[in-house]
Short mmCIF file of C-alpha atoms in Angstrom, two decimals:
data_model
loop_
_atom_site.label_atom_id
_atom_site.label_comp_id
_atom_site.label_asym_id
_atom_site.label_seq_id
_atom_site.Cartn_x
_atom_site.Cartn_y
_atom_site.Cartn_z
CA MET A 465 17.68 -9.21 -5.80
CA ASN A 466 17.99 -8.42 -9.44
CA GLY A 467 21.20 -7.22 -11.05
CA SER A 468 20.81 -3.89 -9.25
CA GLY A 469 20.57 -5.56 -5.84
CA THR A 470 16.94 -4.56 -5.38
CA ILE A 471 14.83 -6.83 -3.21
CA HIS A 472 11.33 -7.38 -4.56
CA VAL A 473 8.14 -8.10 -2.65
CA LEU A 474 5.65 -10.57 -4.10
CA LYS A 475 2.16 -9.20 -3.42
CA ARG A 476 -1.01 -11.24 -2.91
CA ASP A 477 -2.11 -10.53 -6.48
CA ASN A 478 1.19 -12.06 -7.77
CA SER A 479 2.60 -8.70 -8.81
CA THR A 480 5.99 -7.65 -7.51
CA GLU A 481 7.32 -4.32 -6.41
CA PRO A 482 10.64 -3.19 -5.00
CA LEU A 483 10.91 -3.42 -1.22
CA ALA A 484 9.74 -0.07 0.14
CA PRO A 485 11.59 0.61 3.40
CA ALA A 486 9.15 3.43 4.22
CA LYS A 487 6.21 0.99 4.16
CA LEU A 488 8.03 -1.51 6.36
CA ARG A 489 9.06 1.27 8.74
CA LEU A 490 5.44 2.45 8.95
CA CYS A 491 4.28 -1.08 9.76
CA LEU A 492 6.83 -1.34 12.57
CA TRP A 493 6.11 2.19 13.80
CA ARG A 494 2.39 1.45 13.93
CA GLY A 495 3.10 -1.12 16.64
CA LEU A 496 5.93 0.70 18.40
CA SER A 497 4.12 4.03 18.67
CA GLY A 498 1.37 2.55 20.80
CA SER A 499 3.74 0.81 23.18
CA GLY A 500 6.18 3.57 24.05
CA GLY A 501 8.67 2.79 21.29
CA ARG A 502 10.61 5.38 19.33
CA PHE A 503 10.54 6.03 15.61
CA GLU A 504 14.28 5.37 15.42
CA GLN A 505 13.63 1.81 16.57
CA ALA A 506 11.35 1.27 13.58
CA GLN A 507 14.14 2.60 11.35
CA TRP A 508 16.77 0.34 12.93
CA LEU A 509 14.57 -2.74 12.58
CA THR A 510 13.79 -1.85 8.96
CA ASP A 511 17.50 -1.53 8.22
CA ALA A 512 18.21 -4.86 9.97
CA ILE A 513 15.51 -6.69 8.00
CA ALA A 514 16.76 -5.26 4.68
CA ALA A 515 20.36 -6.15 5.57
CA HIS A 516 19.31 -9.70 6.47
CA LEU A 517 17.51 -10.12 3.13
CA ARG A 518 20.52 -8.76 1.21
CA ARG A 519 22.97 -11.04 3.08
CA ALA A 520 20.69 -14.03 2.48
CA GLY A 521 20.74 -13.21 -1.24
CA GLN A 522 16.97 -13.46 -1.33
CA PRO A 523 15.83 -11.61 -4.48
CA THR A 524 12.09 -11.87 -3.75
CA ILE A 525 10.09 -12.26 -0.56
CA SER A 526 6.35 -12.60 -0.25
CA SER A 527 4.49 -9.82 1.52
CA GLY A 528 3.31 -12.40 4.06
CA ALA A 529 6.86 -13.56 4.83
CA LEU A 530 8.02 -9.94 5.13
CA PHE A 531 5.18 -9.25 7.55
CA GLU A 532 6.21 -12.27 9.65
CA MET A 533 9.81 -11.03 9.67
CA ALA A 534 8.62 -7.65 10.96
CA VAL A 535 6.54 -9.23 13.73
CA ASN A 536 9.38 -11.57 14.68
CA ALA A 537 11.86 -8.68 14.74
CA LEU A 538 9.61 -6.81 17.16
CA ARG A 539 9.31 -9.87 19.41
CA ALA A 540 13.05 -10.64 19.28
CA THR A 541 13.88 -7.11 20.42
CA GLY A 542 11.51 -7.26 23.39
CA HIS A 543 8.59 -5.39 21.82
CA ARG A 544 5.93 -8.06 22.33
CA SER A 545 3.05 -5.60 22.75
CA ALA A 546 4.10 -3.81 19.55
CA ALA A 547 4.17 -7.17 17.72
CA ALA A 548 0.69 -7.97 19.06
CA ALA A 549 -0.59 -4.56 17.92
CA VAL A 550 0.82 -5.04 14.42
CA GLU A 551 -0.76 -8.50 14.19
CA ALA A 552 -4.10 -7.21 15.47
CA HIS A 553 -4.09 -4.40 12.88
CA HIS A 554 -3.25 -6.90 10.14
CA GLN A 555 -6.09 -9.21 11.20
CA TRP A 556 -8.51 -6.27 11.29
CA ARG A 557 -7.49 -5.30 7.72
CA GLN A 558 -8.02 -8.87 6.52
CA ARG A 559 -11.52 -8.99 8.05
CA ALA A 560 -12.39 -5.52 6.73
CA ARG A 561 -11.24 -6.47 3.23
CA ARG A 562 -13.44 -9.57 3.28
CA SER A 563 -16.48 -7.54 4.32
CA LEU A 564 -16.12 -4.83 1.64
CA ALA A 565 -17.89 -5.26 -1.70
CA VAL A 566 -18.14 -3.20 -4.89
CA ARG A 567 -21.43 -3.18 -6.83
CA ASN A 568 -21.14 -2.76 -10.60
CA GLU A 569 -23.64 -0.97 -12.87
CA LEU A 570 -25.56 -4.22 -13.43
CA GLY A 571 -26.09 -4.56 -9.68
CA LEU A 572 -23.64 -7.43 -9.20
CA ALA A 573 -21.62 -7.15 -5.98
CA THR A 574 -18.07 -8.48 -6.02
CA ALA A 575 -15.60 -8.83 -3.19
CA TRP A 576 -13.09 -6.04 -2.67
CA ASP A 577 -10.05 -6.49 -4.88
CA ARG A 578 -7.31 -3.92 -4.47
CA GLY A 579 -5.44 -5.50 -7.39
CA TRP A 580 -8.38 -4.73 -9.68
CA LEU A 581 -8.44 -1.14 -8.48
CA THR A 582 -4.67 -0.82 -8.98
CA ASP A 583 -4.94 -2.16 -12.54
CA THR A 584 -7.93 0.09 -13.27
CA LEU A 585 -6.10 3.20 -12.03
CA ALA A 586 -2.95 2.30 -13.97
CA ASP A 587 -4.92 1.76 -17.19
CA ARG A 588 -7.39 4.62 -16.79
CA TRP A 589 -4.83 7.29 -15.89
CA ALA A 590 -1.66 5.83 -17.47
CA LEU A 591 -0.01 5.63 -14.05
CA SER A 592 2.95 3.48 -13.15
CA ARG A 593 1.98 0.39 -11.19
CA PRO A 594 3.68 1.59 -7.97
CA THR A 595 1.83 4.92 -8.17
CA ALA A 596 -1.49 3.20 -8.87
CA ARG A 597 -0.85 0.77 -6.01
CA ALA A 598 -0.09 3.61 -3.60
CA LEU A 599 -3.28 5.43 -4.59
CA SER A 600 -5.37 2.27 -4.31
CA GLY A 601 -3.91 1.82 -0.83
CA ILE A 602 -5.00 5.31 0.16
CA LEU A 603 -8.50 4.59 -1.12
CA GLU A 604 -8.56 1.24 0.66
CA ASP A 605 -7.51 2.86 3.95
CA ASP A 606 -10.32 5.36 3.55
CA LEU A 607 -12.93 2.68 2.87
CA LEU A 608 -12.01 -0.17 5.22
CA GLY A 609 -14.16 -0.30 8.29
CA SER A 610 -16.30 2.65 7.23
CA ILE A 611 -18.47 1.03 4.58
CA ASP A 612 -19.52 -2.51 3.61
CA GLU A 613 -20.49 -1.88 0.01
CA LEU A 614 -20.23 0.91 -2.53
CA PRO A 615 -21.10 1.36 -6.17
CA GLU A 616 -18.19 0.93 -8.59
CA ARG A 617 -18.99 4.35 -10.06
CA ALA A 618 -18.65 5.99 -6.63
CA LEU A 619 -15.31 4.22 -6.11
CA LEU A 620 -14.01 5.43 -9.48
CA ASP A 621 -15.25 8.95 -8.75
CA ARG A 622 -13.34 8.91 -5.45
CA ALA A 623 -10.28 7.65 -7.32
CA ASP A 624 -10.60 10.46 -9.87
CA GLU A 625 -10.79 13.02 -7.06
CA LEU A 626 -7.69 11.56 -5.43
CA ILE A 627 -5.81 11.63 -8.75
CA GLU A 628 -6.68 15.32 -9.07
CA GLN A 629 -5.71 16.06 -5.45
CA PHE A 630 -2.25 14.64 -6.14
CA GLY A 631 -2.00 16.60 -9.40
CA LEU A 632 -1.74 13.46 -11.53
CA ALA A 633 -4.62 14.14 -13.91
CA PRO A 634 -3.49 15.22 -17.40
CA TRP A 635 -5.14 18.64 -17.02
CA CYS A 636 -3.28 19.15 -13.75
CA LEU A 637 -0.03 18.35 -15.49
CA LEU A 638 -0.86 20.68 -18.38
CA ALA A 639 -1.81 23.47 -15.99
CA SER A 640 1.65 23.33 -14.44
CA ALA A 641 3.46 23.38 -17.79
CA PRO A 642 5.40 26.54 -18.61
CA THR A 643 3.67 28.95 -20.94
CA GLY A 644 5.09 31.23 -23.57
CA ARG A 645 7.66 30.64 -26.24
CA LEU A 646 11.04 29.17 -25.67
CA GLN A 647 13.82 31.61 -26.39
CA ALA A 648 16.42 30.46 -28.87
#
């Protein structure tokens, strides 16, 4: 926790972001929903994990350790099938990430790197890192398991379309600006 009491998550690319309870809740709900659990249970477990981290005075936790806490919380509360489902989904994502490649304009294929895409979106569109990371996650979800390789240009075009869909492109922001003169 920093001075504000915020818990930070250390991502695989060594960046940090504030703990997002909604993301943790979604992870837990993903397992619980398939095994007869209720959404409220995902909320309670999320609150319990956050409270544990605050009481422990742990300012930063790795995403891997947070994932393990979530799985262990499911097991400890009798939701073994939900824990197994969450682990299976995580393993599938890891395999899918390893099998996805991006081909640059010179024809060189490189392994999927969500951190690169996050940085590219942040730089290209002047987005905050959390916003760029969320958008790169949406793109990753769309790509994983559906394609093994795509051209970098096609990936950036998809990113541009997503930016526009969310109204984050500068021309979208200008289009929503008030028109006319301000009255004194």
